[in-house]
Coordinates of C-alpha atoms in Angstrom, one line a residue:
X18 CA 111.5 89.3 113.8
X19 CA 113.8 86.8 112.2
X20 CA 113.3 85.2 108.9
X21 CA 111.7 81.7 108.9
X22 CA 113.6 78.7 107.5
X23 CA 110.9 77.9 104.9
X24 CA 112.4 75.4 102.4
X25 CA 109.3 75.4 100.3
X26 CA 109.8 78.7 98.5
X27 CA 111.3 79.2 95.0
X28 CA 114.2 81.5 94.2
X29 CA 111.9 84.3 93.1
X30 CA 110.3 84.3 96.5
X31 CA 113.7 84.5 98.3
X32 CA 113.8 87.9 100.1
X33 CA 117.0 89.7 101.0
X34 CA 117.7 90.2 104.7
X35 CA 120.0 92.6 106.5
X36 CA 122.1 91.6 109.5
X37 CA 119.1 92.5 111.8
X38 CA 116.8 90.2 110.0
X39 CA 114.8 92.9 108.2
X40 CA 113.7 91.8 104.8
X41 CA 113.2 93.2 101.4
X42 CA 110.4 91.2 99.8
X43 CA 110.1 92.8 96.3
X44 CA 107.7 95.3 94.8
X45 CA 103.9 95.3 94.7
X46 CA 101.4 97.1 92.5
X47 CA 98.6 99.2 93.9
X48 CA 95.2 98.3 92.4
X49 CA 92.6 100.7 91.2
X50 CA 90.9 100.3 94.6
X51 CA 94.2 101.1 96.4
X52 CA 94.8 97.6 97.4
X53 CA 98.2 95.8 97.6
X54 CA 99.1 92.2 98.2
X55 CA 101.6 91.5 101.0
X56 CA 104.1 88.9 99.6
X57 CA 103.5 85.4 101.1
X58 CA 107.1 85.1 102.5
X59 CA 106.6 88.5 104.3
X60 CA 103.3 87.2 105.8
X61 CA 105.1 84.0 106.9
X62 CA 108.1 85.8 108.4
X63 CA 106.1 88.4 110.2
X64 CA 103.2 86.1 111.2
X65 CA 100.6 88.2 109.4
X66 CA 97.3 86.2 109.0
X67 CA 93.8 86.9 107.7
X68 CA 91.9 89.2 110.1
X69 CA 95.0 90.9 111.5
X70 CA 94.8 94.6 111.9
X71 CA 97.7 96.6 110.4
X72 CA 98.5 100.2 111.0
X73 CA 99.4 102.3 108.0
X74 CA 102.1 104.8 109.0
X75 CA 103.2 107.5 106.6
X76 CA 106.1 109.9 106.2
X77 CA 106.3 112.5 103.4
X78 CA 110.0 111.8 102.8
X79 CA 110.1 108.0 103.3
X80 CA 106.6 106.8 102.2
X81 CA 104.5 104.3 104.1
X82 CA 105.1 101.4 106.5
X83 CA 102.7 98.7 107.8
X84 CA 102.8 97.5 111.4
X85 CA 100.7 95.0 113.2
X86 CA 98.4 96.8 115.7
X87 CA 99.0 93.9 118.2
X88 CA 102.8 94.6 118.1
X89 CA 102.3 98.3 118.9
X90 CA 99.9 97.5 121.8
X91 CA 102.3 94.9 123.2
X92 CA 105.2 97.4 123.1
X93 CA 103.3 99.8 125.4
X94 CA 103.8 102.8 123.2
X95 CA 101.2 105.4 123.7
X96 CA 102.0 108.5 121.6
X97 CA 99.5 107.4 119.0
X98 CA 96.7 106.6 121.4
X99 CA 94.3 109.2 120.0
X100 CA 95.1 108.3 116.5
X101 CA 94.7 104.6 117.2
X102 CA 91.2 105.2 118.6
X103 CA 90.2 107.1 115.5
X104 CA 91.9 104.4 113.3
X105 CA 89.9 101.6 115.0
X106 CA 86.7 103.4 114.2
X107 CA 87.8 103.9 110.6
X108 CA 88.9 100.3 110.4
X109 CA 85.5 99.1 111.7
X110 CA 83.7 101.4 109.2
X111 CA 85.8 99.9 106.3
X112 CA 85.1 96.4 107.5
X113 CA 81.4 97.2 107.6
X114 CA 81.4 98.4 104.0
X115 CA 82.9 95.2 102.6

């Protein structure tokens, strides 16, 4: 993804981008319920909207990453198929609890 040319953001919302368009959007704080807020500019740049499903990927050395489920499915990657099926069920259970 490439950064948007959003002129309406202030200097504190200006992320840093590398030559490939990958951005650093700042730091977030985890709430008592384990929730984080994805910065607005990141949501705009990456087209993340309410209702989108995000995969939470983890690595013991590098931490976590979020990825839109739609992006993975469009890429045709299948190594996570079994995990995705379980994740969809867990996601649905979480949605039902809210």
